[in-house]
Coordinates of N, CA and C and ligand atoms in Angstrom, one line a residue:
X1 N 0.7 30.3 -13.7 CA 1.4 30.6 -12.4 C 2.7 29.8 -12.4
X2 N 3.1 29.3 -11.4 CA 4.6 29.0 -11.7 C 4.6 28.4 -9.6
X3 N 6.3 27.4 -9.9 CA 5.6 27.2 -7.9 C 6.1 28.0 -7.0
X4 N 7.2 29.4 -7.6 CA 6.9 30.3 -6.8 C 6.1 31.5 -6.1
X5 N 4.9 31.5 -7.2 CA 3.9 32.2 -7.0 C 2.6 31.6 -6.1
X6 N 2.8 29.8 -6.4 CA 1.7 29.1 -5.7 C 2.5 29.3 -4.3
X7 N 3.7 29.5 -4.4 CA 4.2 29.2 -2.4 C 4.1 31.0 -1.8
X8 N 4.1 31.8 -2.8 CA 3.3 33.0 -2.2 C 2.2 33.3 -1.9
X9 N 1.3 32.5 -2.8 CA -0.1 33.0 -2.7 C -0.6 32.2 -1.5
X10 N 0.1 30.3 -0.9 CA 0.2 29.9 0.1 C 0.2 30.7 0.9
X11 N 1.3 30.9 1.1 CA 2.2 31.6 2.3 C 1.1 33.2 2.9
X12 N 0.5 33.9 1.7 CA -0.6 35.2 2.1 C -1.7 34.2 2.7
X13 N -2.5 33.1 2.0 CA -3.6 33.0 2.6 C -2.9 32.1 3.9
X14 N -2.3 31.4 4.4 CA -1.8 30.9 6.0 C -1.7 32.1 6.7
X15 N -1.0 33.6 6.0 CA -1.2 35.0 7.0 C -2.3 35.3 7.2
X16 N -3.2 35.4 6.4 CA -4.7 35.8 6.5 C -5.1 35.0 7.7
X17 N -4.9 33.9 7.6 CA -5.9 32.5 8.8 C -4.8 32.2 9.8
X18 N -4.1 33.3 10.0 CA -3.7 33.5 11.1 C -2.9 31.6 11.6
X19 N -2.4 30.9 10.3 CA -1.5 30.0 10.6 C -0.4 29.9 10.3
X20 N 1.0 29.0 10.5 CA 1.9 29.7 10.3 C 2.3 28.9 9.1
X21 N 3.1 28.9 8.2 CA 3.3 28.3 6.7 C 3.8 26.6 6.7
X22 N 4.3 26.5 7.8 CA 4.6 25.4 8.2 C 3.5 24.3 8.2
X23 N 2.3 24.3 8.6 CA 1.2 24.3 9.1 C 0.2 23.6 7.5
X24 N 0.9 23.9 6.4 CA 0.5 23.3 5.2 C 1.5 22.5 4.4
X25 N 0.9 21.4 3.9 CA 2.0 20.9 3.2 C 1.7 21.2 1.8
X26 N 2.5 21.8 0.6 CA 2.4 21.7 -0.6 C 2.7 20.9 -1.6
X27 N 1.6 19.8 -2.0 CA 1.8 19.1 -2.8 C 1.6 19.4 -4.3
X28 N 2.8 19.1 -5.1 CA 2.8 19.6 -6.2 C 2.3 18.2 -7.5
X29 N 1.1 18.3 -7.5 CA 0.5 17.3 -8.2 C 1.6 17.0 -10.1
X30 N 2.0 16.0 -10.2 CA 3.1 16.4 -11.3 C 2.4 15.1 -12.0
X31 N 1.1 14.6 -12.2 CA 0.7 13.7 -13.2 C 0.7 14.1 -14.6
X32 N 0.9 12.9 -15.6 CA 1.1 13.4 -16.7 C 1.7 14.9 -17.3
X33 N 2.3 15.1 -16.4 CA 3.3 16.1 -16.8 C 4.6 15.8 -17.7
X34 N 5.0 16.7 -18.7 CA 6.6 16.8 -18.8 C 7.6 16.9 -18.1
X35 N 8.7 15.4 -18.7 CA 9.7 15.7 -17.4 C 10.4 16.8 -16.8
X36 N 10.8 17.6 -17.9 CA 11.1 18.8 -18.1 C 11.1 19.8 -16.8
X37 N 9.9 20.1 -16.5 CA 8.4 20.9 -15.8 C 9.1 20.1 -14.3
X38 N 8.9 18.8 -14.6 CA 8.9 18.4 -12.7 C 9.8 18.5 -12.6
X39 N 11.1 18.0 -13.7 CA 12.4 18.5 -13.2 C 12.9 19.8 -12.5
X40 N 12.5 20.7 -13.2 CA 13.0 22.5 -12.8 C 12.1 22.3 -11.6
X41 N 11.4 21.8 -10.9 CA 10.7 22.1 -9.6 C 11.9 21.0 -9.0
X42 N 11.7 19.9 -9.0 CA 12.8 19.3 -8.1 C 14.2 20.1 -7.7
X43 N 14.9 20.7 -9.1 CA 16.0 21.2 -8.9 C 16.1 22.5 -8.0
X44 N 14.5 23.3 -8.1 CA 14.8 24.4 -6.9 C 14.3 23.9 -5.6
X45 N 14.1 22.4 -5.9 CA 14.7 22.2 -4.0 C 12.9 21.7 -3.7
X46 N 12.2 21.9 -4.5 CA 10.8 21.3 -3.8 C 10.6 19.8 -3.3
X47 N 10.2 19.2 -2.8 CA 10.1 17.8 -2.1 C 8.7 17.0 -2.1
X48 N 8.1 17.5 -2.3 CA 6.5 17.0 -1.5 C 5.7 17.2 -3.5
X49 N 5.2 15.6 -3.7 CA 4.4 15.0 -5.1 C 3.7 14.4 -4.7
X50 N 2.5 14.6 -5.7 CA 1.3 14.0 -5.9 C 1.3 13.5 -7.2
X51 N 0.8 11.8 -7.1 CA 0.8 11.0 -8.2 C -0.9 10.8 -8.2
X52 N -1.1 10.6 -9.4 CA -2.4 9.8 -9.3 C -2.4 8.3 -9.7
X53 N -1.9 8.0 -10.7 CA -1.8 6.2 -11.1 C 0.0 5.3 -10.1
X54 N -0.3 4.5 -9.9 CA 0.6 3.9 -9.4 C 1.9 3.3 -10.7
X55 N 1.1 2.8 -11.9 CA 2.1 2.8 -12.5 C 3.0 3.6 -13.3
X56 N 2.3 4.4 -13.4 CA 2.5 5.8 -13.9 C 4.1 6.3 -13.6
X57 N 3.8 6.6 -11.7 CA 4.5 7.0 -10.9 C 5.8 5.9 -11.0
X58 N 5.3 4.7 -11.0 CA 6.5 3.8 -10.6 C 7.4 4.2 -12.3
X59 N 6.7 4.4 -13.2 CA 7.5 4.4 -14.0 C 9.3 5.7 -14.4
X60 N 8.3 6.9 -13.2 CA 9.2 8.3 -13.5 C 10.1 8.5 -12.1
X61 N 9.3 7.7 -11.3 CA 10.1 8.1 -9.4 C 11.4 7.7 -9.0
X62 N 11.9 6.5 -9.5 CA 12.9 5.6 -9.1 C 13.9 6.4 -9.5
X63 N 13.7 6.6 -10.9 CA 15.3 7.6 -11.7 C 15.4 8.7 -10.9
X64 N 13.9 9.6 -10.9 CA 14.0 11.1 -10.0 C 14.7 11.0 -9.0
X65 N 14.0 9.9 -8.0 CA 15.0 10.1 -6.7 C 16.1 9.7 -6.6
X66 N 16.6 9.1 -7.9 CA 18.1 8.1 -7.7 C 18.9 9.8 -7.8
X67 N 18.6 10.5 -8.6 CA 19.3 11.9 -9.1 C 19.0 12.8 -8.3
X68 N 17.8 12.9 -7.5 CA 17.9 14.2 -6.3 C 17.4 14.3 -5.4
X69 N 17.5 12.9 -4.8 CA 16.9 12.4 -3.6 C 16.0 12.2 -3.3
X70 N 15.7 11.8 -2.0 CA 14.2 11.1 -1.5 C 13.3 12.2 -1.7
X71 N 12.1 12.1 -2.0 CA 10.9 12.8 -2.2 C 10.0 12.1 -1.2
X72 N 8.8 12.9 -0.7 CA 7.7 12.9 -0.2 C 6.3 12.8 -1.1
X73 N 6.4 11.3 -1.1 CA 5.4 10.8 -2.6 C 4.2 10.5 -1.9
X74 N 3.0 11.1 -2.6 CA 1.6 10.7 -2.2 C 0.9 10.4 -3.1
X75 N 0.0 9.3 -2.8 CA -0.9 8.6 -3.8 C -2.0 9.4 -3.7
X76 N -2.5 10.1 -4.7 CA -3.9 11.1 -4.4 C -4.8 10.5 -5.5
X77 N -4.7 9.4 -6.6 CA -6.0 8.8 -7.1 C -6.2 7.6 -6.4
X78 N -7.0 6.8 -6.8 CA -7.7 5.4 -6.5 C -6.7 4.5 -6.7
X79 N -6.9 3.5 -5.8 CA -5.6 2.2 -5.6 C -6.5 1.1 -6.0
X80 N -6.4 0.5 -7.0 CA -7.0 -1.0 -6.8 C -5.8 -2.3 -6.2
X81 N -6.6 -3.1 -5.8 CA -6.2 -3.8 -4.4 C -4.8 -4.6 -5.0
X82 N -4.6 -5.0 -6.5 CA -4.1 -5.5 -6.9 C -2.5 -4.9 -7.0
X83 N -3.0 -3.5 -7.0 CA -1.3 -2.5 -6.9 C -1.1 -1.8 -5.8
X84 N -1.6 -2.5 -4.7 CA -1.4 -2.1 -3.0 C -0.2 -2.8 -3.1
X85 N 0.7 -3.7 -3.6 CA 2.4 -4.0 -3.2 C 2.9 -3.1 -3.9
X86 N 3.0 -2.5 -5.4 CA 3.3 -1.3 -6.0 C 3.3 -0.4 -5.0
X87 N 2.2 0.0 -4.8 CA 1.9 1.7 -4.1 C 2.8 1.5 -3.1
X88 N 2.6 0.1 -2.0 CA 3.1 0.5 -0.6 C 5.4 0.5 -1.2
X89 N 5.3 0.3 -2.1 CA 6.7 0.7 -2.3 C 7.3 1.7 -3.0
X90 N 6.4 2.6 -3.1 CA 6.9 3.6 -3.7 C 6.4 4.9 -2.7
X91 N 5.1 4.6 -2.4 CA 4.7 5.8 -2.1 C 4.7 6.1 -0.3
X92 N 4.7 7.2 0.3 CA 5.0 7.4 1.7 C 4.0 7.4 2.1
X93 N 3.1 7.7 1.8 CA 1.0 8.4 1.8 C 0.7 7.8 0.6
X94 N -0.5 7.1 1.1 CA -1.6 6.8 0.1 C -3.1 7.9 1.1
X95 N -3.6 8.9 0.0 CA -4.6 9.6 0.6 C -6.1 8.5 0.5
X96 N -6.0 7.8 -0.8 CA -6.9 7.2 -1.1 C -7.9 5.7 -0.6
X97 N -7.3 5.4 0.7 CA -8.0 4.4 1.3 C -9.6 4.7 1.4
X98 N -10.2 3.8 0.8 CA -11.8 4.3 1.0 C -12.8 3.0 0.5
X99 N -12.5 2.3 1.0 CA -12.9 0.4 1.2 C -12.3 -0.5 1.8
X100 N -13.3 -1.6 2.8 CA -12.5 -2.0 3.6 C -12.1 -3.6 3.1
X101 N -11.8 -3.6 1.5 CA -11.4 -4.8 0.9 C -9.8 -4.0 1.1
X102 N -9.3 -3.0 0.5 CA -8.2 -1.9 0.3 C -7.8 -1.9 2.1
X103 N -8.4 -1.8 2.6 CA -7.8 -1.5 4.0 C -7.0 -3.4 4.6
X104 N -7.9 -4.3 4.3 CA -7.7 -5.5 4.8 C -6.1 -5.6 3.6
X105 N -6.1 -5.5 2.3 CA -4.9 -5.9 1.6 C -3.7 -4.9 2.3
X106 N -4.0 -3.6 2.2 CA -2.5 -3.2 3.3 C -2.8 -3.3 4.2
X107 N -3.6 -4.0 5.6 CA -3.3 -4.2 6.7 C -1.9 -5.7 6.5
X108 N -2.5 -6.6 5.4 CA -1.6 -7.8 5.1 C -0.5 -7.4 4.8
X109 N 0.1 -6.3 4.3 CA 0.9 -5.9 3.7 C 2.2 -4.9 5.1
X110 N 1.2 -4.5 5.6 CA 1.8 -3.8 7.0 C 2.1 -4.9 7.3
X111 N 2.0 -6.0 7.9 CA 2.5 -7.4 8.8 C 3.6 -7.8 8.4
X112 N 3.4 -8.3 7.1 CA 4.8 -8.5 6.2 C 5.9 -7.6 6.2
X113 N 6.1 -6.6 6.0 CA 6.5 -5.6 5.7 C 7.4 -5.0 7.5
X114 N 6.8 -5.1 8.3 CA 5.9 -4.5 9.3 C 6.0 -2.7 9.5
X115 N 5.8 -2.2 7.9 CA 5.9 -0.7 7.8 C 4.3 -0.5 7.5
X116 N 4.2 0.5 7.2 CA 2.9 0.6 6.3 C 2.8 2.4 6.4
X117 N 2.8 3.1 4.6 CA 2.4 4.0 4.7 C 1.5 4.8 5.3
X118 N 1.7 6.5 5.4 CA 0.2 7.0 6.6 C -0.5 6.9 5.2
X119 N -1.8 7.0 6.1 CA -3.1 6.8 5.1 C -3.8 8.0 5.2
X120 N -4.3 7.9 4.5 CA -5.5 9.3 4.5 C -7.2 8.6 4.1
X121 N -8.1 8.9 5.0 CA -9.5 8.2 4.2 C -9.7 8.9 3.2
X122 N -9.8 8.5 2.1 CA -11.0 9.5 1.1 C -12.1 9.1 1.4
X123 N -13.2 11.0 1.4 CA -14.5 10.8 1.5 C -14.8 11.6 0.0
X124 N -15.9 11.1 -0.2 CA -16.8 11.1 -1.7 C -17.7 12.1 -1.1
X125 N -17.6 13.5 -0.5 CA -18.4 14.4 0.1 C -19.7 14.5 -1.2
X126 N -19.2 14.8 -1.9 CA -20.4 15.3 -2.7 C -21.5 13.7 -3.4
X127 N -21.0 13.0 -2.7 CA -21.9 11.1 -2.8 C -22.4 11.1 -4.7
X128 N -21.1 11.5 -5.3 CA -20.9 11.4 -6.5 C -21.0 9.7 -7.0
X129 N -22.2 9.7 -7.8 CA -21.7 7.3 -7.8 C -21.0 7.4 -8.6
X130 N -20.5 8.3 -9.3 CA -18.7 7.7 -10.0 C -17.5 7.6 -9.6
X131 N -17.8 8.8 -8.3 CA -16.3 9.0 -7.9 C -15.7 7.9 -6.7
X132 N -14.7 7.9 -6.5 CA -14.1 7.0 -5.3 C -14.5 8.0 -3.9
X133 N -14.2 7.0 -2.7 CA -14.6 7.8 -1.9 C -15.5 6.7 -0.6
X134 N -15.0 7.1 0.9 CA -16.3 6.7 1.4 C -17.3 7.7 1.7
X135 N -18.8 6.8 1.7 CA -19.8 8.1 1.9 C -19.7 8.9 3.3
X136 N -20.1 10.0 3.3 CA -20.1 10.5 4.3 C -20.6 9.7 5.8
X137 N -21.6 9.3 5.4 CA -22.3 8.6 6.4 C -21.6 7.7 6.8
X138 N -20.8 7.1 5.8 CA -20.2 5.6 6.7 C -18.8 6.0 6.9
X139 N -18.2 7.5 7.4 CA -17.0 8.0 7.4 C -16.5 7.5 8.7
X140 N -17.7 7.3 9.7 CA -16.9 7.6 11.3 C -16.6 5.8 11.3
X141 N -17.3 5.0 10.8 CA -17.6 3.2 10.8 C -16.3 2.7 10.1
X142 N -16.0 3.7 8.8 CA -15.0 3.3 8.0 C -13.4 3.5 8.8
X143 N -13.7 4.5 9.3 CA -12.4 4.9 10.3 C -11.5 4.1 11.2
X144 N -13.2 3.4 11.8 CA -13.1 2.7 12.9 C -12.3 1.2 12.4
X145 N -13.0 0.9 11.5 CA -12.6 -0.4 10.9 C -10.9 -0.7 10.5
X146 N -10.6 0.9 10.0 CA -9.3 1.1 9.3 C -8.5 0.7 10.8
X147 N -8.9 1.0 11.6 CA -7.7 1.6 13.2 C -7.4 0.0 14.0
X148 N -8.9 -1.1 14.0 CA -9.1 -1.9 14.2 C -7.9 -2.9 13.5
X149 N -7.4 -2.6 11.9 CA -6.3 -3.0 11.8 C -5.4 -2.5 11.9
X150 N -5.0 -1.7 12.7 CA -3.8 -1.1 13.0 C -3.1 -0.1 12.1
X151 N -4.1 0.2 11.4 CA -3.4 1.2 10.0 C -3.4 2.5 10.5
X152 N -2.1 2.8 9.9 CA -1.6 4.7 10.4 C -2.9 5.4 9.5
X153 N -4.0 5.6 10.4 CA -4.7 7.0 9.4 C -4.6 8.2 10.2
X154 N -4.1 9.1 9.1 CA -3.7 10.2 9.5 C -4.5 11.4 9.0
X155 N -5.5 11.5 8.6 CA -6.0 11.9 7.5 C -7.5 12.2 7.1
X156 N -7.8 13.0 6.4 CA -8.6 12.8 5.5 C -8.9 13.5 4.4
X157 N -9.6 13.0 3.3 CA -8.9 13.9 2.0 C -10.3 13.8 1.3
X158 N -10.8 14.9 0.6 CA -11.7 15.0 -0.7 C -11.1 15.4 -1.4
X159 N -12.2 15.4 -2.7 CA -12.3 15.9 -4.4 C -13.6 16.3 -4.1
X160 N -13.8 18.0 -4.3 CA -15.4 18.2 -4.0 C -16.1 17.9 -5.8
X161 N -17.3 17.9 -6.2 CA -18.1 17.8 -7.5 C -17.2 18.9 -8.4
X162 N -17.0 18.8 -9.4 CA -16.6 19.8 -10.3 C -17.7 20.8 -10.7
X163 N -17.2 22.1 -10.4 CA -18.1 23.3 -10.6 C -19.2 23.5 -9.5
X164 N -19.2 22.7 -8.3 CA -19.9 23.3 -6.7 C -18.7 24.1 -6.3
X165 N -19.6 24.4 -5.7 CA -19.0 25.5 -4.6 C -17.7 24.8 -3.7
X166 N -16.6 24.4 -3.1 CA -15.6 23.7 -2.6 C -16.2 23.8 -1.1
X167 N -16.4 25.0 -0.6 CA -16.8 25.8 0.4 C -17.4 24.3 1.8
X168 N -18.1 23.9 1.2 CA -19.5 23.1 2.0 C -18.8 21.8 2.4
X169 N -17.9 21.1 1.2 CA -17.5 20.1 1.1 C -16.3 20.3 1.9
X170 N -15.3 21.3 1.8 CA -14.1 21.3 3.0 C -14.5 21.3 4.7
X171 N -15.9 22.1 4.6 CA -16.2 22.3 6.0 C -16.7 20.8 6.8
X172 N -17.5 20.3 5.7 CA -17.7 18.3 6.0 C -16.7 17.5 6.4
X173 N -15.8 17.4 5.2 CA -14.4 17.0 5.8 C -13.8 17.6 6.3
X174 N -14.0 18.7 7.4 CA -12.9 19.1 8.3 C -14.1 18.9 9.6
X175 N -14.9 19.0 9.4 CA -15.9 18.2 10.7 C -15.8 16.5 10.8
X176 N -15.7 15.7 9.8 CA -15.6 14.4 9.6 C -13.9 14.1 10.8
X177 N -13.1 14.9 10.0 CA -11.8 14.6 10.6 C -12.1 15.2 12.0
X178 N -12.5 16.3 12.7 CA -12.4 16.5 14.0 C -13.1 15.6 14.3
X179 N -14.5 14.8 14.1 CA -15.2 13.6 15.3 C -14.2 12.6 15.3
X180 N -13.5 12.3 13.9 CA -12.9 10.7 14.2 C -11.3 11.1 14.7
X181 N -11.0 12.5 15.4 CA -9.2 12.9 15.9 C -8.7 12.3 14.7
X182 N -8.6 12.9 13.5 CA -7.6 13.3 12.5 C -7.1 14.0 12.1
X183 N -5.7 14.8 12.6 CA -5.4 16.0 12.8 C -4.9 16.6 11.0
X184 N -5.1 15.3 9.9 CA -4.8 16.3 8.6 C -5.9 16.0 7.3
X185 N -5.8 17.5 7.0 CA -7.1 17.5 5.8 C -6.3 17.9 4.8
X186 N -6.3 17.3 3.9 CA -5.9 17.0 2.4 C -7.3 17.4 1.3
X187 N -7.2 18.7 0.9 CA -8.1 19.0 0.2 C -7.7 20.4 -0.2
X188 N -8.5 21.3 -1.5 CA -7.8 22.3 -2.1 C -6.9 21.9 -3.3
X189 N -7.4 22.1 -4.4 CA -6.3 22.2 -5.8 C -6.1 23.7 -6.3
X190 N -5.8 23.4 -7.8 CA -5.2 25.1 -7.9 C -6.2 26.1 -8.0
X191 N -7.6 26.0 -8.0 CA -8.8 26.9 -8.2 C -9.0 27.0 -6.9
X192 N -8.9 26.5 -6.2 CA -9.2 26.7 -3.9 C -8.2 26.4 -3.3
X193 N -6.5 27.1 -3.6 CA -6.1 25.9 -2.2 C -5.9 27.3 -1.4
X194 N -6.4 28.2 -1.5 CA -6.7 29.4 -0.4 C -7.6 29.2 0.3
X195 N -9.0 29.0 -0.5 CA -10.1 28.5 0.5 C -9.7 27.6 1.3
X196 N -9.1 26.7 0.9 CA -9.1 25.5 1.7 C -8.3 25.8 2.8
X197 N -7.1 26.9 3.0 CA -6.2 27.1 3.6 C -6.9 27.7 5.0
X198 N -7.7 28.4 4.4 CA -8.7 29.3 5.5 C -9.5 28.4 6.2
X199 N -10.1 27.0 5.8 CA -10.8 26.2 6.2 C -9.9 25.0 7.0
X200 N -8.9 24.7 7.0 CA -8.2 24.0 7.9 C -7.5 23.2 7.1
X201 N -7.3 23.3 5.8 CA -6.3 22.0 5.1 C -4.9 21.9 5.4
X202 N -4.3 21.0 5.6 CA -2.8 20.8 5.9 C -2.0 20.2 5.0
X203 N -2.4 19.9 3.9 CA -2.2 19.6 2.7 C -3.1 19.8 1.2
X204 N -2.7 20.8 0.5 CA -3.2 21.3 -0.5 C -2.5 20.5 -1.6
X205 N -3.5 20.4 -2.8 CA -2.8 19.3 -3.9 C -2.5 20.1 -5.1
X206 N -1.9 20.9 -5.8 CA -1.9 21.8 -7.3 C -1.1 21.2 -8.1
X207 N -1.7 20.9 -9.1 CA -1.2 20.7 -10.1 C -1.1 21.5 -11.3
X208 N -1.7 22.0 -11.7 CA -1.7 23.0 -13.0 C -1.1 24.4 -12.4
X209 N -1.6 24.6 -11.7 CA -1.2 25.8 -10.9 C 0.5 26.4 -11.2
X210 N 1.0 24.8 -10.8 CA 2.5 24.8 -10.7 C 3.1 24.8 -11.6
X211 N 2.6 23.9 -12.8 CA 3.0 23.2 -13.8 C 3.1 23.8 -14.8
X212 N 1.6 24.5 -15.0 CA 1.2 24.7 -16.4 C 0.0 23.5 -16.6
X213 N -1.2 23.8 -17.6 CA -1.8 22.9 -17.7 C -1.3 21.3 -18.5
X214 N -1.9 20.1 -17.8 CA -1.7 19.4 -18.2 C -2.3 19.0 -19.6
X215 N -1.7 18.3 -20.5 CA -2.0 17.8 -22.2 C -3.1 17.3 -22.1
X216 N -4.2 17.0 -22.6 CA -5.7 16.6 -22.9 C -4.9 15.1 -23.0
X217 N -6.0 13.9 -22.6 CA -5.8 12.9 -22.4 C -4.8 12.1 -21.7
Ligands
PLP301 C1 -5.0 16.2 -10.7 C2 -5.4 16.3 -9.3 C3 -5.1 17.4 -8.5 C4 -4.5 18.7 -9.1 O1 -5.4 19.4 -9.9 P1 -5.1 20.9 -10.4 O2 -6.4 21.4 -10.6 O3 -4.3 20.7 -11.6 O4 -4.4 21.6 -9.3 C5 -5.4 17.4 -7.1 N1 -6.0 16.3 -6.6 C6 -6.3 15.2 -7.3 C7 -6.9 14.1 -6.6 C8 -6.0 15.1 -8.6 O5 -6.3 14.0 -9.3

């Protein structure tokens, strides 16, 4: 595919679900990609990235935006607490808050600062013990805790199991976010971000989709 074809195939399923295109944000997952690749998407004007490693990102962002302006950078892997000053300077969204050791280091960080990126909770819908994530069950407690320090959550985001069904896991997280009033779901890659679109996501993450597949390793 290519990212004109992912912002058409957007664009039919938001007509289908009867929302209007605005109504999704397209994040164009550009990890370990060729500069090349992310380049020709910047230059036709796209804005909205998804990083997964923080240093990764810090290493390719600074130049990109010095050459074509501010971007709309989201943290969509795991943050360890150590590169919460990293992240909160680079990135606008971190999706991946999902411990309340990570919430207490950028609440410190918001004070100082007195900014602090929107957040998104990750939940671990499918209660994978590898993956990051809070459990479902302690979604509404974790919320609460996050708000209690004054952190912008705006959000909430999965990674459903690889090879289930997506279906079960968007409808969890989009019940999770309606009890705790979080008006965005972050969920849907390049295999679902139709399903997801029909299920209420407001931000879909593609990466291959857009790109082309990423290199093994
Ligand atoms: C890599 C990644 C994506 C994009 O995956 P594709 O299948 O290439 O679209 C989306 N979300 C997260 C959290 C990722 O790490």
């Amino acid at each position: 595919m290519s990212l004109t074809s992912v912002q058409t195939a957007l664009a039919a399923a938001c007509a289908r679900a009867g929302r209007s295109e605005a109504s999704v944000t397209l994040i164009a997952v550009s990890k370990v990609q060729p500069p090349d690749r992310v380049e020709a998407v910047l230059t036709s004007g796209h804005r909205s990235f998804g990083e997964n490693r923080v240093q990764e990102a810090a290493g390719k962002w600074p130049d990109w935006t010095a050459r074509f302006g501010a971007v709309d950078l989201h943290l969509i892997g795991p943050l360890q607490t150590n590169k919460a000053r990293a992240a909160v300077d680079l990135f606008g969204t971190i999706q991946t808050l999902d411990r309340p050791r990570l919430a207490n280091a950028l609440a410190r960080l918001a004070q100082e600062r007195g900014a602090c990126p929107d957040l998104f909770v990750q939940v671990n819908t499918g209660a994978e013990p590898q993956k990051a994530g809070v459990l479902p069950r302690d979604a509404d407690a974790f919320v609460a805790t996050a708000r209690a320090l004054d952190l912008p959550v705006i959000g909430a985001m999965c990674i459903p199991p690889d090879g289930a069904d997506p279906a079960p896991h968007f409808l969890m997280l989009a019940d999770i976010a309606r009890r705790n009033g979080l008006p965005n779901l972050s969920m849907g890659m390049s295999g679902d971000f139709e399903l997801a679109v029909e299920l209420g996501a407001t931000h879909v993450r593609v990466g291959s989709a857009i790109f082309g597949e990423r290199r093994p390793g």
